[in-house]
Amino acid sequence: MQPDDFRNILSRLVTGVTVLAANDPRGGARGLTVSAVTALSLEPPLVLVCVDRASATHDCIERAGAFAVSFLGAADEALARRFAEDPSEARFEGVGVRPEVTGAPVLDAAIGWVDCRVWASYAGGDHTIFVGEVLAGGADVGDPLVHFRGRYGRLAP
Ligand SMILES: Cc1cc2nc3c(=O)[nH]c(=O)nc-3n(C[C@H](O)[C@H](O)[C@H](O)COP(=O)(O)O)c2cc1C
């Protein structure tokens, strides 16, 4: 199957939108917009995320051994675009973040978040599947930002 066909088909699977972030051992933090986030296990509490091996954040997750996932709200399309499109080193400028348990940055705007220690990682084609043990998390009010057929949207009221 051609990559464009694959993308076109998978774009029909509606997803939530998150910012996955890790500290950069050389200083600062790196993050990217990620829709490939799945709840994996209840006991222990595990999630999995799929990260392109070419991503600048990928090596930071490996080296820091930790990452945070911030679930974006319906009003935060601009954050989704920023973390997918802006130069990697400028993405956190002016964005409210805080460290939780692992020290990885959690976005203040998140409607939900998990802070994870890397529990396992597996090769998955050109991506790596990072399994994170959830050490802390939080839930806030707010409707989710969703992604479908290449467009951002919100749930119908
Ligand atoms: C809605 C949306 C979902 C995305 N989901 C993923 C994903 O699950 N995994 C991934 O590696 N990249 C994903 N991306 C692409 C990255 O956000 C994008 O390539 C980013 O620029 C990578 O940044 P970096 O290379 O500086 O780390 C997604 C992009 C968008 C817009």
GROMACS .gro file of C-alpha atoms and ligand atoms in nm:
model
  188
    1MET     CA    1   0.000   0.000   0.000
    2GLN     CA    2   0.119   0.351  -0.085
    3PRO     CA    3   0.179   0.591   0.208
    4ASP     CA    4  -0.081   0.842   0.080
    5ASP     CA    5  -0.347   0.570   0.063
    6PHE     CA    6  -0.255   0.450   0.410
    7ARG     CA    7  -0.280   0.806   0.549
    8ASN     CA    8  -0.611   0.864   0.371
    9ILE     CA    9  -0.765   0.548   0.515
   10LEU     CA   10  -0.636   0.601   0.869
   11SER     CA   11  -0.755   0.964   0.862
   12ARG     CA   12  -1.112   0.819   0.889
   13LEU     CA   13  -1.031   0.695   1.239
   14VAL     CA   14  -1.124   0.986   1.466
   15THR     CA   15  -0.871   1.052   1.741
   16GLY     CA   16  -0.807   1.279   2.031
   17VAL     CA   17  -0.507   1.512   2.009
   18THR     CA   18  -0.226   1.527   2.263
   19VAL     CA   19   0.110   1.690   2.317
   20LEU     CA   20   0.377   1.438   2.411
   21ALA     CA   21   0.674   1.598   2.584
   22ALA     CA   22   1.004   1.502   2.742
   23ASN     CA   23   1.294   1.685   2.893
   24ASP     CA   24   1.599   1.724   2.674
   25PRO     CA   25   1.905   1.609   2.868
   26ARG     CA   26   2.098   1.891   2.693
   27GLY     CA   27   1.855   2.145   2.840
   28GLY     CA   28   1.499   2.256   2.778
   29ALA     CA   29   1.225   2.030   2.656
   30ARG     CA   30   1.098   1.877   2.333
   31GLY     CA   31   0.745   1.789   2.236
   32LEU     CA   32   0.524   1.698   1.944
   33THR     CA   33   0.157   1.658   1.860
   34VAL     CA   34   0.057   1.293   1.887
   35SER     CA   35  -0.267   1.110   1.822
   36ALA     CA   36  -0.127   0.758   1.867
   37VAL     CA   37  -0.195   0.725   2.239
   38THR     CA   38  -0.374   0.425   2.386
   39ALA     CA   39  -0.467   0.302   2.731
   40LEU     CA   40  -0.289  -0.034   2.767
   41SER     CA   41  -0.322  -0.180   3.117
   42LEU     CA   42  -0.503  -0.104   3.443
   43GLU     CA   43  -0.275  -0.295   3.682
   44PRO     CA   44  -0.011  -0.175   3.643
   45PRO     CA   45  -0.142   0.145   3.485
   46LEU     CA   46   0.017   0.160   3.140
   47VAL     CA   47  -0.031   0.367   2.827
   48LEU     CA   48   0.139   0.333   2.491
   49VAL     CA   49   0.245   0.606   2.252
   50CYS     CA   50   0.390   0.572   1.901
   51VAL     CA   51   0.667   0.815   1.809
   52ASP     CA   52   0.844   0.859   1.477
   53ARG     CA   53   1.209   0.761   1.516
   54ALA     CA   54   1.301   1.078   1.321
   55SER     CA   55   1.131   1.302   1.578
   56ALA     CA   56   1.354   1.524   1.789
   57THR     CA   57   1.148   1.419   2.092
   58HIS     CA   58   1.212   1.050   2.031
   59ASP     CA   59   1.569   1.049   2.160
   60CYS     CA   60   1.477   1.275   2.451
   61ILE     CA   61   1.219   1.020   2.567
   62GLU     CA   62   1.480   0.745   2.544
   63ARG     CA   63   1.747   0.944   2.724
   64ALA     CA   64   1.520   1.094   2.992
   65GLY     CA   65   1.335   0.764   3.043
   66ALA     CA   66   1.016   0.958   3.098
   67PHE     CA   67   0.743   1.150   2.914
   68ALA     CA   68   0.420   1.335   2.978
   69VAL     CA   69   0.107   1.329   2.763
   70SER     CA   70  -0.123   1.633   2.774
   71PHE     CA   71  -0.473   1.586   2.625
   72LEU     CA   72  -0.577   1.899   2.436
   73GLY     CA   73  -0.912   2.071   2.473
   74ALA     CA   74  -1.139   2.191   2.192
   75ALA     CA   75  -1.007   2.548   2.218
   76ASP     CA   76  -0.644   2.446   2.173
   77GLU     CA   77  -0.611   2.378   1.800
   78ALA     CA   78  -0.333   2.639   1.796
   79LEU     CA   79  -0.130   2.429   2.042
   80ALA     CA   80  -0.181   2.121   1.825
   81ARG     CA   81  -0.059   2.312   1.520
   82ARG     CA   82   0.234   2.463   1.708
   83PHE     CA   83   0.358   2.124   1.831
   84ALA     CA   84   0.320   1.971   1.486
   85GLU     CA   85   0.444   2.256   1.266
   86ASP     CA   86   0.665   2.506   1.449
   87PRO     CA   87   1.041   2.455   1.469
   88SER     CA   88   1.103   2.198   1.740
   89GLU     CA   89   1.323   2.423   1.955
   90ALA     CA   90   1.063   2.705   1.968
   91ARG     CA   91   0.749   2.509   2.056
   92PHE     CA   92   0.747   2.571   2.432
   93GLU     CA   93   0.804   2.947   2.406
   94GLY     CA   94   0.522   3.124   2.590
   95VAL     CA   95   0.340   2.797   2.666
   96GLY     CA   96   0.240   2.736   3.028
   97VAL     CA   97   0.391   2.410   3.152
   98ARG     CA   98   0.481   2.255   3.484
   99PRO     CA   99   0.676   1.950   3.595
  100GLU     CA  100   0.488   1.680   3.781
  101VAL     CA  101   0.646   1.358   3.919
  102THR     CA  102   0.899   1.267   3.648
  103GLY     CA  103   0.986   1.627   3.562
  104ALA     CA  104   0.854   1.599   3.207
  105PRO     CA  105   0.652   1.907   3.109
  106VAL     CA  106   0.273   1.896   3.141
  107LEU     CA  107   0.077   2.168   2.960
  108ASP     CA  108  -0.132   2.387   3.192
  109ALA     CA  109  -0.407   2.396   2.927
  110ALA     CA  110  -0.453   2.017   2.923
  111ILE     CA  111  -0.799   1.872   2.995
  112GLY     CA  112  -0.623   1.556   3.113
  113TRP     CA  113  -0.267   1.438   3.149
  114VAL     CA  114  -0.048   1.142   3.243
  115ASP     CA  115   0.312   1.153   3.358
  116CYS     CA  116   0.501   0.835   3.275
  117ARG     CA  117   0.823   0.647   3.327
  118VAL     CA  118   0.929   0.444   3.024
  119TRP     CA  119   0.835   0.085   3.114
  120ALA     CA  120   0.924  -0.078   2.780
  121SER     CA  121   0.982   0.015   2.419
  122TYR     CA  122   0.936  -0.180   2.098
  123ALA     CA  123   1.029  -0.123   1.737
  124GLY     CA  124   0.727  -0.056   1.516
  125GLY     CA  125   0.840   0.012   1.160
  126ASP     CA  126   0.960   0.371   1.138
  127HIS     CA  127   0.811   0.444   1.483
  128THR     CA  128   0.890   0.330   1.836
  129ILE     CA  129   0.613   0.212   2.065
  130PHE     CA  130   0.690   0.352   2.409
  131VAL     CA  131   0.499   0.192   2.693
  132GLY     CA  132   0.472   0.429   2.986
  133GLU     CA  133   0.397   0.342   3.347
  134VAL     CA  134   0.165   0.614   3.471
  135LEU     CA  135   0.312   0.760   3.789
  136ALA     CA  136   0.076   1.056   3.808
  137GLY     CA  137  -0.216   1.200   3.619
  138GLY     CA  138  -0.498   1.447   3.636
  139ALA     CA  139  -0.836   1.520   3.483
  140ASP     CA  140  -0.992   1.862   3.427
  141VAL     CA  141  -1.314   1.987   3.276
  142GLY     CA  142  -1.341   2.075   2.908
  143ASP     CA  143  -1.438   1.919   2.577
  144PRO     CA  144  -1.170   1.744   2.372
  145LEU     CA  145  -1.000   1.852   2.053
  146VAL     CA  146  -1.050   1.580   1.792
  147HIS     CA  147  -0.886   1.507   1.458
  148PHE     CA  148  -1.063   1.354   1.156
  149ARG     CA  149  -0.978   1.350   0.784
  150GLY     CA  150  -0.690   1.592   0.837
  151ARG     CA  151  -0.903   1.850   1.016
  152TYR     CA  152  -0.943   1.955   1.377
  153GLY     CA  153  -1.288   1.962   1.528
  154ARG     CA  154  -1.492   1.927   1.840
  155LEU     CA  155  -1.770   1.695   1.956
  156ALA     CA  156  -2.121   1.800   1.858
  157PRO     CA  157  -2.300   1.959   2.156
  158LIG     C1  158  -0.311   1.544   1.449
  158LIG     C2  159  -0.167   1.495   1.443
  158LIG     C3  160  -0.134   1.373   1.500
  158LIG     C4  161  -0.001   1.328   1.497
  158LIG     N1  162   0.029   1.209   1.556
  158LIG     C5  163   0.158   1.165   1.559
  158LIG     C6  164   0.190   1.045   1.627
  158LIG     O1  165   0.105   0.976   1.682
  158LIG     N2  166   0.323   1.009   1.631
  158LIG     C7  167   0.420   1.084   1.570
  158LIG     O2  168   0.538   1.046   1.578
  158LIG     N3  169   0.391   1.198   1.504
  158LIG     C8  170   0.263   1.240   1.498
  158LIG     N4  171   0.231   1.358   1.434
  158LIG     C9  172   0.336   1.430   1.361
  158LIG    C10  173   0.421   1.517   1.451
  158LIG     O3  174   0.346   1.598   1.540
  158LIG    C11  175   0.506   1.612   1.363
  158LIG     O4  176   0.572   1.539   1.264
  158LIG    C12  177   0.606   1.690   1.444
  158LIG     O5  178   0.652   1.800   1.366
  158LIG    C13  179   0.726   1.610   1.489
  158LIG     O6  180   0.810   1.696   1.561
  158LIG     P1  181   0.966   1.671   1.588
  158LIG     O7  182   1.019   1.594   1.472
  158LIG     O8  183   1.026   1.806   1.602
  158LIG     O9  184   0.970   1.597   1.716
  158LIG    C14  185   0.100   1.406   1.435
  158LIG    C15  186   0.065   1.529   1.377
  158LIG    C16  187  -0.066   1.573   1.381
  158LIG    C17  188  -0.100   1.706   1.320
   0.00000   0.00000   0.00000
